[in-house]
GROMACS .gro file of C-alpha atoms in nm:
model
  507
    1UNK     CA    1  -3.366   2.921  -8.506
    2UNK     CA    2  -3.730   2.904  -8.678
    3UNK     CA    3  -3.592   3.131  -8.961
    4UNK     CA    4  -3.271   2.894  -9.047
    5UNK     CA    5  -3.519   2.612  -9.083
    6UNK     CA    6  -3.725   2.818  -9.263
    7UNK     CA    7  -3.421   2.868  -9.525
    8UNK     CA    8  -3.310   2.532  -9.517
    9UNK     CA    9  -3.705   2.430  -9.639
   10UNK     CA   10  -3.751   2.178  -9.396
   11UNK     CA   11  -4.133   2.267  -9.359
   12UNK     CA   12  -4.201   1.956  -9.215
   13UNK     CA   13  -4.059   1.976  -8.913
   14UNK     CA   14  -4.238   1.911  -8.591
   15UNK     CA   15  -4.132   2.124  -8.337
   16UNK     CA   16  -4.190   2.043  -7.966
   17UNK     CA   17  -4.119   2.273  -7.707
   18UNK     CA   18  -4.243   2.253  -7.317
   19UNK     CA   19  -4.222   2.659  -7.296
   20UNK     CA   20  -4.468   2.895  -7.267
   21UNK     CA   21  -4.438   2.924  -7.634
   22UNK     CA   22  -4.507   2.598  -7.762
   23UNK     CA   23  -4.835   2.664  -7.900
   24UNK     CA   24  -4.686   2.963  -8.071
   25UNK     CA   25  -4.430   2.750  -8.209
   26UNK     CA   26  -4.708   2.465  -8.312
   27UNK     CA   27  -4.881   2.710  -8.499
   28UNK     CA   28  -4.571   2.872  -8.697
   29UNK     CA   29  -4.507   2.522  -8.780
   30UNK     CA   30  -4.821   2.399  -8.925
   31UNK     CA   31  -4.818   2.737  -9.156
   32UNK     CA   32  -4.514   2.596  -9.271
   33UNK     CA   33  -4.652   2.314  -9.355
   34UNK     CA   34  -4.924   2.481  -9.480
   35UNK     CA   35  -4.750   2.692  -9.749
   36UNK     CA   36  -4.579   2.635 -10.069
   37UNK     CA   37  -4.166   2.504 -10.090
   38UNK     CA   38  -3.965   2.839 -10.106
   39UNK     CA   39  -3.835   2.811 -10.436
   40UNK     CA   40  -3.464   2.778 -10.461
   41UNK     CA   41  -3.346   2.894 -10.865
   42UNK     CA   42  -3.729   3.056 -10.927
   43UNK     CA   43  -3.581   3.401 -10.765
   44UNK     CA   44  -3.663   3.718 -10.963
   45UNK     CA   45  -3.338   3.738 -11.220
   46UNK     CA   46  -3.231   3.384 -11.154
   47UNK     CA   47  -3.089   3.231 -11.451
   48UNK     CA   48  -3.237   2.945 -11.593
   49UNK     CA   49  -3.007   2.775 -11.860
   50UNK     CA   50  -2.667   2.932 -11.687
   51UNK     CA   51  -2.552   2.813 -11.355
   52UNK     CA   52  -2.551   3.028 -11.054
   53UNK     CA   53  -2.461   2.923 -10.705
   54UNK     CA   54  -2.790   2.843 -10.479
   55UNK     CA   55  -2.653   3.178 -10.262
   56UNK     CA   56  -2.405   3.384 -10.212
   57UNK     CA   57  -2.077   3.541 -10.445
   58UNK     CA   58  -1.924   3.362 -10.717
   59UNK     CA   59  -1.658   3.525 -11.013
   60UNK     CA   60  -1.380   3.314 -11.168
   61UNK     CA   61  -1.489   2.978 -11.316
   62UNK     CA   62  -1.177   2.750 -11.197
   63UNK     CA   63  -1.028   2.383 -11.252
   64UNK     CA   64  -1.302   2.312 -11.530
   65UNK     CA   65  -1.214   1.924 -11.567
   66UNK     CA   66  -1.348   1.605 -11.708
   67UNK     CA   67  -1.328   1.310 -11.470
   68UNK     CA   68  -1.514   0.979 -11.453
   69UNK     CA   69  -1.852   1.067 -11.611
   70UNK     CA   70  -1.899   1.417 -11.458
   71UNK     CA   71  -1.792   1.789 -11.556
   72UNK     CA   72  -1.640   1.981 -11.303
   73UNK     CA   73  -1.731   2.314 -11.236
   74UNK     CA   74  -1.489   2.458 -10.941
   75UNK     CA   75  -1.556   2.816 -10.925
   76UNK     CA   76  -1.447   3.142 -10.653
   77UNK     CA   77  -1.687   3.140 -10.399
   78UNK     CA   78  -1.764   3.388 -10.100
   79UNK     CA   79  -1.907   3.062  -9.818
   80UNK     CA   80  -2.064   3.404  -9.609
   81UNK     CA   81  -2.167   3.652  -9.799
   82UNK     CA   82  -2.332   3.856 -10.151
   83UNK     CA   83  -1.964   4.048 -10.190
   84UNK     CA   84  -1.616   3.913 -10.276
   85UNK     CA   85  -1.395   3.778  -9.988
   86UNK     CA   86  -1.284   3.462  -9.805
   87UNK     CA   87  -1.267   3.349 -10.188
   88UNK     CA   88  -1.293   2.934 -10.143
   89UNK     CA   89  -1.349   2.700 -10.409
   90UNK     CA   90  -1.715   2.609 -10.471
   91UNK     CA   91  -1.813   2.271 -10.677
   92UNK     CA   92  -2.097   2.173 -10.874
   93UNK     CA   93  -2.100   1.878 -11.131
   94UNK     CA   94  -2.292   1.783 -11.485
   95UNK     CA   95  -2.328   1.540 -11.675
   96UNK     CA   96  -2.381   1.770 -11.962
   97UNK     CA   97  -2.232   2.074 -11.893
   98UNK     CA   98  -2.614   2.236 -11.862
   99UNK     CA   99  -2.752   2.070 -11.600
  100UNK     CA  100  -2.516   2.115 -11.228
  101UNK     CA  101  -2.540   1.981 -10.913
  102UNK     CA  102  -2.413   2.226 -10.633
  103UNK     CA  103  -2.186   2.013 -10.420
  104UNK     CA  104  -1.977   2.164 -10.059
  105UNK     CA  105  -1.685   2.374 -10.086
  106UNK     CA  106  -1.419   2.210 -10.222
  107UNK     CA  107  -1.119   2.423 -10.140
  108UNK     CA  108  -1.187   2.646  -9.818
  109UNK     CA  109  -0.994   2.937  -9.735
  110UNK     CA  110  -0.767   2.791  -9.418
  111UNK     CA  111  -0.502   2.979  -9.215
  112UNK     CA  112  -0.507   3.295  -9.362
  113UNK     CA  113  -0.454   3.187  -9.716
  114UNK     CA  114  -0.750   3.236  -9.960
  115UNK     CA  115  -0.806   2.955 -10.258
  116UNK     CA  116  -0.747   3.221 -10.605
  117UNK     CA  117  -0.790   3.117 -10.935
  118UNK     CA  118  -0.651   2.791 -11.098
  119UNK     CA  119  -0.685   2.469 -11.281
  120UNK     CA  120  -0.776   2.113 -11.256
  121UNK     CA  121  -0.573   1.809 -11.410
  122UNK     CA  122  -0.620   1.444 -11.404
  123UNK     CA  123  -0.321   1.262 -11.307
  124UNK     CA  124  -0.350   0.977 -11.528
  125UNK     CA  125  -0.026   0.841 -11.459
  126UNK     CA  126  -0.003   0.953 -11.079
  127UNK     CA  127   0.333   1.119 -11.199
  128UNK     CA  128   0.280   1.332 -10.871
  129UNK     CA  129   0.268   1.043 -10.621
  130UNK     CA  130  -0.077   1.162 -10.464
  131UNK     CA  131  -0.299   0.901 -10.651
  132UNK     CA  132  -0.391   0.579 -10.459
  133UNK     CA  133  -0.186   0.312 -10.648
  134UNK     CA  134  -0.352   0.212 -10.987
  135UNK     CA  135  -0.565   0.434 -10.999
  136UNK     CA  136  -0.635   0.791 -11.121
  137UNK     CA  137  -0.698   1.130 -10.924
  138UNK     CA  138  -0.742   1.483 -10.970
  139UNK     CA  139  -0.534   1.716 -10.883
  140UNK     CA  140  -0.568   2.130 -10.818
  141UNK     CA  141  -0.278   2.415 -10.896
  142UNK     CA  142  -0.435   2.755 -10.775
  143UNK     CA  143  -0.293   3.088 -10.664
  144UNK     CA  144  -0.275   3.136 -10.236
  145UNK     CA  145  -0.337   3.501 -10.142
  146UNK     CA  146  -0.241   3.566  -9.825
  147UNK     CA  147  -0.384   3.928  -9.755
  148UNK     CA  148  -0.217   3.955  -9.403
  149UNK     CA  149   0.197   3.913  -9.515
  150UNK     CA  150   0.471   4.025  -9.375
  151UNK     CA  151   0.536   4.333  -9.586
  152UNK     CA  152   0.207   4.360  -9.782
  153UNK     CA  153   0.042   4.054  -9.951
  154UNK     CA  154   0.135   3.747 -10.155
  155UNK     CA  155   0.027   3.549 -10.421
  156UNK     CA  156   0.203   3.237 -10.485
  157UNK     CA  157   0.096   2.869 -10.690
  158UNK     CA  158  -0.016   2.581 -10.401
  159UNK     CA  159  -0.110   2.212 -10.515
  160UNK     CA  160  -0.426   2.033 -10.402
  161UNK     CA  161  -0.528   1.662 -10.473
  162UNK     CA  162  -0.851   1.433 -10.434
  163UNK     CA  163  -0.864   1.090 -10.429
  164UNK     CA  164  -1.237   1.056 -10.440
  165UNK     CA  165  -1.347   1.229 -10.751
  166UNK     CA  166  -1.320   1.562 -10.632
  167UNK     CA  167  -1.553   1.538 -10.334
  168UNK     CA  168  -1.295   1.610 -10.053
  169UNK     CA  169  -0.896   1.770 -10.121
  170UNK     CA  170  -0.587   1.748  -9.917
  171UNK     CA  171  -0.336   2.063  -9.959
  172UNK     CA  172  -0.016   1.939 -10.046
  173UNK     CA  173   0.227   1.962  -9.714
  174UNK     CA  174   0.501   2.109  -9.913
  175UNK     CA  175   0.309   2.450 -10.048
  176UNK     CA  176   0.353   2.662 -10.208
  177UNK     CA  177   0.500   2.501 -10.515
  178UNK     CA  178   0.622   2.826 -10.703
  179UNK     CA  179   0.662   3.167 -10.472
  180UNK     CA  180   0.840   3.453 -10.646
  181UNK     CA  181   0.773   3.676 -10.313
  182UNK     CA  182   0.539   3.861 -10.560
  183UNK     CA  183   0.184   4.082 -10.435
  184UNK     CA  184   0.051   3.992 -10.798
  185UNK     CA  185   0.124   3.648 -10.959
  186UNK     CA  186  -0.186   3.422 -11.019
  187UNK     CA  187  -0.370   3.171 -11.229
  188UNK     CA  188  -0.194   2.922 -11.317
  189UNK     CA  189  -0.334   2.716 -11.617
  190UNK     CA  190  -0.189   2.376 -11.640
  191UNK     CA  191  -0.245   2.113 -11.905
  192UNK     CA  192  -0.099   1.800 -12.003
  193UNK     CA  193   0.194   1.823 -12.321
  194UNK     CA  194   0.144   1.483 -12.534
  195UNK     CA  195   0.421   1.515 -12.739
  196UNK     CA  196   0.676   1.610 -12.459
  197UNK     CA  197   0.532   1.384 -12.194
  198UNK     CA  198   0.509   1.691 -11.913
  199UNK     CA  199   0.267   1.947 -11.775
  200UNK     CA  200   0.281   2.263 -11.889
  201UNK     CA  201   0.142   2.603 -11.677
  202UNK     CA  202   0.069   2.933 -11.800
  203UNK     CA  203   0.036   3.146 -11.542
  204UNK     CA  204  -0.005   3.576 -11.514
  205UNK     CA  205   0.198   3.861 -11.390
  206UNK     CA  206  -0.072   4.102 -11.432
  207UNK     CA  207   0.179   4.460 -11.394
  208UNK     CA  208   0.396   4.338 -11.604
  209UNK     CA  209   0.157   4.212 -11.886
  210UNK     CA  210   0.311   3.898 -11.910
  211UNK     CA  211   0.215   3.537 -11.914
  212UNK     CA  212   0.522   3.319 -11.770
  213UNK     CA  213   0.510   2.954 -11.905
  214UNK     CA  214   0.642   2.645 -11.650
  215UNK     CA  215   0.681   2.266 -11.659
  216UNK     CA  216   0.697   1.989 -11.476
  217UNK     CA  217   0.701   1.587 -11.479
  218UNK     CA  218   0.495   1.590 -11.126
  219UNK     CA  219   0.303   1.896 -11.083
  220UNK     CA  220   0.551   1.967 -10.762
  221UNK     CA  221   0.885   2.116 -10.900
  222UNK     CA  222   0.839   2.282 -11.165
  223UNK     CA  223   1.074   2.452 -11.406
  224UNK     CA  224   1.075   2.824 -11.648
  225UNK     CA  225   1.018   2.793 -11.960
  226UNK     CA  226   0.965   3.130 -12.142
  227UNK     CA  227   0.774   3.474 -12.085
  228UNK     CA  228   0.532   3.595 -12.347
  229UNK     CA  229   0.396   3.958 -12.311
  230UNK     CA  230   0.370   4.339 -12.430
  231UNK     CA  231   0.103   4.217 -12.705
  232UNK     CA  232  -0.229   4.351 -12.816
  233UNK     CA  233  -0.361   4.550 -12.542
  234UNK     CA  234  -0.197   4.627 -12.182
  235UNK     CA  235  -0.433   4.843 -12.058
  236UNK     CA  236  -0.510   4.705 -11.769
  237UNK     CA  237  -0.382   4.379 -11.532
  238UNK     CA  238  -0.372   4.022 -11.745
  239UNK     CA  239  -0.519   3.745 -11.547
  240UNK     CA  240  -0.645   3.396 -11.629
  241UNK     CA  241  -0.469   3.268 -11.879
  242UNK     CA  242  -0.552   3.007 -12.044
  243UNK     CA  243  -0.333   2.808 -12.376
  244UNK     CA  244  -0.475   2.560 -12.537
  245UNK     CA  245  -0.485   2.377 -12.923
  246UNK     CA  246  -0.836   2.502 -13.118
  247UNK     CA  247  -0.922   2.280 -13.422
  248UNK     CA  248  -1.005   2.418 -13.775
  249UNK     CA  249  -1.415   2.458 -13.778
  250UNK     CA  250  -1.354   2.399 -14.200
  251UNK     CA  251  -1.083   2.038 -14.125
  252UNK     CA  252  -1.060   1.911 -13.833
  253UNK     CA  253  -0.735   1.728 -13.916
  254UNK     CA  254  -0.595   2.064 -13.834
  255UNK     CA  255  -0.595   2.289 -13.551
  256UNK     CA  256  -0.337   2.605 -13.425
  257UNK     CA  257  -0.290   2.676 -13.088
  258UNK     CA  258  -0.428   2.972 -12.916
  259UNK     CA  259  -0.384   3.174 -12.594
  260UNK     CA  260  -0.614   3.382 -12.421
  261UNK     CA  261  -0.564   3.623 -12.118
  262UNK     CA  262  -0.819   3.857 -11.979
  263UNK     CA  263  -0.774   4.243 -11.905
  264UNK     CA  264  -0.878   4.455 -11.602
  265UNK     CA  265  -0.976   4.712 -11.613
  266UNK     CA  266  -0.959   4.816 -11.934
  267UNK     CA  267  -1.108   4.677 -12.269
  268UNK     CA  268  -1.212   4.809 -12.530
  269UNK     CA  269  -1.603   4.811 -12.382
  270UNK     CA  270  -1.472   4.930 -12.039
  271UNK     CA  271  -1.363   4.678 -11.725
  272UNK     CA  272  -1.313   4.319 -11.774
  273UNK     CA  273  -1.287   4.193 -12.075
  274UNK     CA  274  -1.033   3.907 -12.273
  275UNK     CA  275  -0.812   3.916 -12.591
  276UNK     CA  276  -0.671   3.584 -12.768
  277UNK     CA  277  -0.377   3.507 -12.941
  278UNK     CA  278  -0.363   3.287 -13.197
  279UNK     CA  279  -0.023   3.115 -13.245
  280UNK     CA  280   0.233   2.855 -13.239
  281UNK     CA  281   0.360   2.657 -12.940
  282UNK     CA  282   0.703   2.433 -12.961
  283UNK     CA  283   0.638   2.316 -12.612
  284UNK     CA  284   0.876   2.602 -12.465
  285UNK     CA  285   0.800   2.917 -12.611
  286UNK     CA  286   0.471   3.111 -12.772
  287UNK     CA  287   0.501   3.301 -13.067
  288UNK     CA  288   0.184   3.534 -13.163
  289UNK     CA  289   0.054   3.465 -13.542
  290UNK     CA  290   0.096   3.803 -13.698
  291UNK     CA  291  -0.156   3.699 -13.983
  292UNK     CA  292  -0.475   3.917 -14.050
  293UNK     CA  293  -0.773   3.809 -13.723
  294UNK     CA  294  -0.518   3.661 -13.533
  295UNK     CA  295  -0.549   3.883 -13.247
  296UNK     CA  296  -0.905   4.006 -13.119
  297UNK     CA  297  -1.137   3.964 -12.850
  298UNK     CA  298  -1.323   3.617 -12.694
  299UNK     CA  299  -1.603   3.830 -12.652
  300UNK     CA  300  -1.727   4.184 -12.702
  301UNK     CA  301  -2.014   4.207 -12.468
  302UNK     CA  302  -1.962   4.373 -12.111
  303UNK     CA  303  -1.991   4.081 -11.916
  304UNK     CA  304  -1.771   3.763 -12.012
  305UNK     CA  305  -1.446   3.762 -11.788
  306UNK     CA  306  -1.163   3.450 -11.691
  307UNK     CA  307  -1.329   3.210 -11.926
  308UNK     CA  308  -1.086   2.880 -11.919
  309UNK     CA  309  -1.148   2.571 -12.094
  310UNK     CA  310  -1.249   2.215 -11.970
  311UNK     CA  311  -0.904   2.026 -11.873
  312UNK     CA  312  -0.952   1.606 -12.034
  313UNK     CA  313  -1.158   1.657 -12.309
  314UNK     CA  314  -1.178   1.364 -12.573
  315UNK     CA  315  -0.893   1.452 -12.851
  316UNK     CA  316  -1.223   1.406 -13.124
  317UNK     CA  317  -1.420   1.678 -12.947
  318UNK     CA  318  -1.360   2.052 -12.976
  319UNK     CA  319  -1.309   2.222 -12.675
  320UNK     CA  320  -1.521   2.402 -12.405
  321UNK     CA  321  -1.460   2.720 -12.295
  322UNK     CA  322  -1.701   2.873 -11.976
  323UNK     CA  323  -1.685   3.205 -11.865
  324UNK     CA  324  -1.771   3.448 -11.548
  325UNK     CA  325  -2.083   3.675 -11.692
  326UNK     CA  326  -1.978   4.000 -11.519
  327UNK     CA  327  -1.799   4.245 -11.504
  328UNK     CA  328  -1.578   4.389 -11.202
  329UNK     CA  329  -1.700   4.796 -11.276
  330UNK     CA  330  -2.028   4.647 -11.102
  331UNK     CA  331  -2.019   4.318 -11.018
  332UNK     CA  332  -2.076   4.381 -10.668
  333UNK     CA  333  -2.426   4.597 -10.720
  334UNK     CA  334  -2.623   4.364 -10.912
  335UNK     CA  335  -2.954   4.330 -10.809
  336UNK     CA  336  -3.007   3.979 -10.699
  337UNK     CA  337  -3.049   3.761 -10.400
  338UNK     CA  338  -2.948   3.532 -10.222
  339UNK     CA  339  -2.661   3.477 -10.476
  340UNK     CA  340  -2.454   3.758 -10.717
  341UNK     CA  341  -2.249   3.622 -11.022
  342UNK     CA  342  -2.364   3.316 -11.276
  343UNK     CA  343  -2.182   3.177 -11.517
  344UNK     CA  344  -2.199   3.199 -11.928
  345UNK     CA  345  -2.308   2.895 -12.127
  346UNK     CA  346  -2.041   2.677 -12.233
  347UNK     CA  347  -1.909   2.733 -12.576
  348UNK     CA  348  -1.739   2.502 -12.834
  349UNK     CA  349  -1.412   2.654 -12.973
  350UNK     CA  350  -1.288   2.599 -13.308
  351UNK     CA  351  -1.138   2.828 -13.562
  352UNK     CA  352  -1.223   2.963 -13.917
  353UNK     CA  353  -0.932   3.064 -14.198
  354UNK     CA  354  -1.105   3.268 -14.512
  355UNK     CA  355  -0.952   3.507 -14.747
  356UNK     CA  356  -1.048   3.776 -14.461
  357UNK     CA  357  -0.796   3.610 -14.241
  358UNK     CA  358  -0.834   3.382 -13.925
  359UNK     CA  359  -1.159   3.391 -13.677
  360UNK     CA  360  -1.243   3.228 -13.310
  361UNK     CA  361  -1.533   3.033 -13.337
  362UNK     CA  362  -1.811   2.959 -13.046
  363UNK     CA  363  -2.109   2.727 -13.074
  364UNK     CA  364  -2.332   2.754 -12.736
  365UNK     CA  365  -2.413   2.424 -12.616
  366UNK     CA  366  -2.802   2.484 -12.554
  367UNK     CA  367  -2.920   2.245 -12.764
  368UNK     CA  368  -3.068   2.033 -12.564
  369UNK     CA  369  -3.229   2.247 -12.381
  370UNK     CA  370  -3.476   2.308 -12.647
  371UNK     CA  371  -3.824   2.246 -12.540
  372UNK     CA  372  -3.991   2.127 -12.874
  373UNK     CA  373  -3.930   2.201 -13.262
  374UNK     CA  374  -3.927   2.593 -13.370
  375UNK     CA  375  -4.171   2.783 -13.390
  376UNK     CA  376  -4.181   3.136 -13.652
  377UNK     CA  377  -4.099   3.451 -13.441
  378UNK     CA  378  -4.369   3.647 -13.336
  379UNK     CA  379  -4.432   3.936 -13.131
  380UNK     CA  380  -4.635   3.749 -12.889
  381UNK     CA  381  -4.544   3.821 -12.504
  382UNK     CA  382  -4.295   3.532 -12.415
  383UNK     CA  383  -4.077   3.446 -12.083
  384UNK     CA  384  -3.706   3.397 -12.078
  385UNK     CA  385  -3.525   3.137 -12.122
  386UNK     CA  386  -3.569   3.152 -12.482
  387UNK     CA  387  -3.348   3.108 -12.831
  388UNK     CA  388  -3.368   3.292 -13.161
  389UNK     CA  389  -3.208   3.233 -13.487
  390UNK     CA  390  -3.208   3.486 -13.701
  391UNK     CA  391  -3.078   3.567 -14.104
  392UNK     CA  392  -3.117   3.926 -14.309
  393UNK     CA  393  -3.082   3.976 -14.614
  394UNK     CA  394  -2.717   4.064 -14.694
  395UNK     CA  395  -2.860   4.346 -14.936
  396UNK     CA  396  -3.124   4.516 -14.661
  397UNK     CA  397  -3.081   4.889 -14.458
  398UNK     CA  398  -2.816   5.043 -14.351
  399UNK     CA  399  -2.920   4.952 -13.952
  400UNK     CA  400  -3.122   4.628 -13.890
  401UNK     CA  401  -3.158   4.378 -13.627
  402UNK     CA  402  -3.413   4.275 -13.356
  403UNK     CA  403  -3.518   4.403 -13.015
  404UNK     CA  404  -3.633   4.275 -12.708
  405UNK     CA  405  -3.830   4.467 -12.436
  406UNK     CA  406  -4.067   4.461 -12.199
  407UNK     CA  407  -4.250   4.775 -12.252
  408UNK     CA  408  -4.250   5.090 -12.539
  409UNK     CA  409  -3.938   5.222 -12.234
  410UNK     CA  410  -3.742   4.941 -12.163
  411UNK     CA  411  -3.583   4.736 -12.435
  412UNK     CA  412  -3.231   4.596 -12.532
  413UNK     CA  413  -3.158   4.577 -12.941
  414UNK     CA  414  -2.914   4.371 -13.111
  415UNK     CA  415  -2.845   4.440 -13.438
  416UNK     CA  416  -2.593   4.564 -13.741
  417UNK     CA  417  -2.452   4.880 -13.854
  418UNK     CA  418  -2.353   4.843 -14.247
  419UNK     CA  419  -2.181   5.204 -14.287
  420UNK     CA  420  -1.950   5.102 -13.921
  421UNK     CA  421  -1.923   4.808 -14.055
  422UNK     CA  422  -2.072   4.724 -13.646
  423UNK     CA  423  -2.274   4.463 -13.455
  424UNK     CA  424  -2.429   4.593 -13.199
  425UNK     CA  425  -2.625   4.572 -12.833
  426UNK     CA  426  -2.775   4.838 -12.676
  427UNK     CA  427  -2.872   4.827 -12.305
  428UNK     CA  428  -2.934   5.171 -12.256
  429UNK     CA  429  -3.289   5.133 -12.189
  430UNK     CA  430  -3.291   4.771 -12.115
  431UNK     CA  431  -3.401   4.774 -11.748
  432UNK     CA  432  -3.299   4.829 -11.400
  433UNK     CA  433  -2.969   5.098 -11.336
  434UNK     CA  434  -2.723   4.869 -11.199
  435UNK     CA  435  -2.458   5.122 -11.186
  436UNK     CA  436  -2.329   5.419 -11.362
  437UNK     CA  437  -2.110   5.182 -11.574
  438UNK     CA  438  -2.382   4.962 -11.657
  439UNK     CA  439  -2.610   5.108 -11.954
  440UNK     CA  440  -2.436   5.150 -12.288
  441UNK     CA  441  -2.407   4.996 -12.621
  442UNK     CA  442  -2.165   4.733 -12.682
  443UNK     CA  443  -2.001   4.731 -13.026
  444UNK     CA  444  -1.751   4.424 -13.236
  445UNK     CA  445  -1.657   4.490 -13.589
  446UNK     CA  446  -1.814   4.312 -13.875
  447UNK     CA  447  -1.624   4.089 -14.120
  448UNK     CA  448  -1.671   4.140 -14.509
  449UNK     CA  449  -1.818   3.879 -14.651
  450UNK     CA  450  -1.942   3.630 -14.262
  451UNK     CA  451  -2.288   3.742 -14.356
  452UNK     CA  452  -2.587   3.886 -14.137
  453UNK     CA  453  -2.662   3.600 -13.878
  454UNK     CA  454  -2.777   3.639 -13.545
  455UNK     CA  455  -2.813   3.326 -13.288
  456UNK     CA  456  -2.936   3.525 -12.944
  457UNK     CA  457  -3.046   3.337 -12.611
  458UNK     CA  458  -3.214   3.493 -12.405
  459UNK     CA  459  -3.222   3.386 -12.025
  460UNK     CA  460  -3.396   3.622 -11.727
  461UNK     CA  461  -3.095   3.851 -11.655
  462UNK     CA  462  -2.911   3.816 -11.910
  463UNK     CA  463  -2.871   3.810 -12.379
  464UNK     CA  464  -2.571   3.591 -12.507
  465UNK     CA  465  -2.567   3.693 -12.893
  466UNK     CA  466  -2.314   3.528 -13.145
  467UNK     CA  467  -2.297   3.674 -13.511
  468UNK     CA  468  -2.129   3.602 -13.830
  469UNK     CA  469  -2.132   3.209 -13.812
  470UNK     CA  470  -2.027   3.213 -13.414
  471UNK     CA  471  -1.678   3.456 -13.514
  472UNK     CA  472  -1.810   3.701 -13.305
  473UNK     CA  473  -1.941   3.681 -12.911
  474UNK     CA  474  -2.101   3.930 -12.716
  475UNK     CA  475  -2.237   3.868 -12.361
  476UNK     CA  476  -2.426   4.127 -12.133
  477UNK     CA  477  -2.645   4.093 -11.846
  478UNK     CA  478  -3.043   4.275 -11.853
  479UNK     CA  479  -3.266   4.323 -11.565
  480UNK     CA  480  -3.597   4.344 -11.710
  481UNK     CA  481  -3.851   4.491 -11.566
  482UNK     CA  482  -4.125   4.261 -11.629
  483UNK     CA  483  -4.127   3.860 -11.688
  484UNK     CA  484  -4.265   3.810 -12.037
  485UNK     CA  485  -4.098   4.062 -12.286
  486UNK     CA  486  -4.132   4.052 -12.653
  487UNK     CA  487  -3.940   3.983 -12.968
  488UNK     CA  488  -3.964   4.193 -13.289
  489UNK     CA  489  -3.731   4.270 -13.555
  490UNK     CA  490  -3.651   4.623 -13.705
  491UNK     CA  491  -3.478   4.827 -14.029
  492UNK     CA  492  -3.516   4.503 -14.264
  493UNK     CA  493  -3.737   4.183 -14.279
  494UNK     CA  494  -3.531   3.842 -14.176
  495UNK     CA  495  -3.502   3.553 -14.469
  496UNK     CA  496  -3.549   3.309 -14.175
  497UNK     CA  497  -3.595   3.371 -13.790
  498UNK     CA  498  -3.661   3.102 -13.589
  499UNK     CA  499  -3.722   3.060 -13.204
  500UNK     CA  500  -3.709   2.754 -12.953
  501UNK     CA  501  -3.859   2.791 -12.589
  502UNK     CA  502  -3.565   2.638 -12.320
  503UNK     CA  503  -3.643   2.401 -12.033
  504UNK     CA  504  -3.495   2.522 -11.733
  505UNK     CA  505  -3.156   2.356 -11.578
  506UNK     CA  506  -3.302   2.355 -11.283
  507UNK     CA  507  -3.644   2.129 -11.349
   0.00000   0.00000   0.00000
C-alpha cells in the first residue's frame, strides 16, 4: 500500500493506524512529506520534446484527429506492463501538437479482443447514426484481434464511437464491420472523400503485400473498391497504410495523392520502415506514378514506424504526420523505465518537384518550443533538448558533418558523403548497446542540386535529422552515457550554424 501511495505521488497523505506499527507508519509519512516529489517526466532518457506515456508500453500512434480545439493522440498501449500485450488504446490531447495531457485508457481490451491500430474520424453529418441529434461525434475504426479464436487467431475491423469529445467510448453492437476471416488483416485508415461524399478506408493484407480500399456512407457497411500492391519493397509485412492528399511546397494550390505503407521486417536499414508512393486516386483505385522520385522512404532512420496523418485538419493547412519512434528489432529491450516507447515529432508534409523529380518534404513542428533567440554553435557542453540548423559549402570536403558526443569514446555522427552521394547517421559508438541490431549507420541517397543543409533535433534519447530542405528524414534512438553533450563539426566549416535551446513539453 505504501509503495503504491508513494508511486502515485500522494506525499501529503496522513496515515492513521491503531496497530503497533503506527509509529513506523507515521515516521514514513513524515519522510515522504520531507522529501521532494518524484519527477514523473524527468527520468534518464525521458523524452522532453516527444510524447511518451507516463508509464508502460506503447507502439503505433492511432486515431490521430483534430476536433473541437484539441488534437487527439490515441496509441497502442499495454496498461499492465512495459512489454507488448493486452493491447488497448491509450489517449492524450493537445492544443498545439506538442504539449500533451495523458487521459485514461480510451478503448480497452475487452472480451478477448485486443484493440489494434486504426483511425478516428469526425462524423460531421451523423452519417453513422451514433451522434446525438444535430451534433458531431467521433467514430473509431480499428482492428480487433482475437488471439484465441477457434482454428487460430483472427483480425477484423471494428467500430466504436464517442459523444463526449473522446473521453468515453462505446463499441458498436454489431461488430465486426468487415471480417474476411483472416489471421492478418489490419490497420484501417479512414478519411472523408469530399468529392464523392463518402468514407474511404485503406486497410492492409500484410502477407499478400496488398492494400485494400473500401467505401461506406455510414461507417458500418463497407464495399470493396480495389486493391493496390506488389510494388516497391515487399520483403516484409505491409502494415499501417495511410492514403492522403499532399500539397505542393512550391504552389499550395496544387496537390497530389500519396500512399504510405509500413514494412516489417525488411526495411533498408533493418527491421521496421515505411515507404511511400506518389500517384493518383480516382475515388476507387490508387495508381502509382512512375515519375522519378515517386517512390521512396518516409524515413531513412531505424526508428520511425507506422506514422499516420491527423484527420480533420483545416483545408488550408499542410497534413501532419506522427510516427512511433522505435523498431521491432529491439523495441522490447529499450533501457527506459517506467515507460517504453515514444512518438516522433509531428511533421508537416508537402511535396517538391524539380529537375531531379519528386520529393516528400517534412518540416518538424518545433518552433514554439525554442527558448529564446538562436545562438552561434560552439563546442560548449549543453543538455538536451536542443535544435540545430547547419548549412555546409557545396564545394566542401568529400565527407563532412557534425558530431554529437558525450565523451571521446561515445558519439553520434551525422554528415554527408559526397563520394557515395549519401546522408549518414552513425550511432555505432553512440551509447548504451541496446541489442545486437542497435549499433550501426543509417544512410539515405542524396539528390543532386538540393544542397547540404541539416536540421537536427536532439532529445534525451533520440536524434531526428532532416536534410536537403526536409526531403530526407532520418530518426534514430540514442542513449548517451552522460546528460550533457557537445557538438562539433568535422570535415568542413559550415557557412551557417545556429542552435536553440528547447523548452520541455512537460514543464
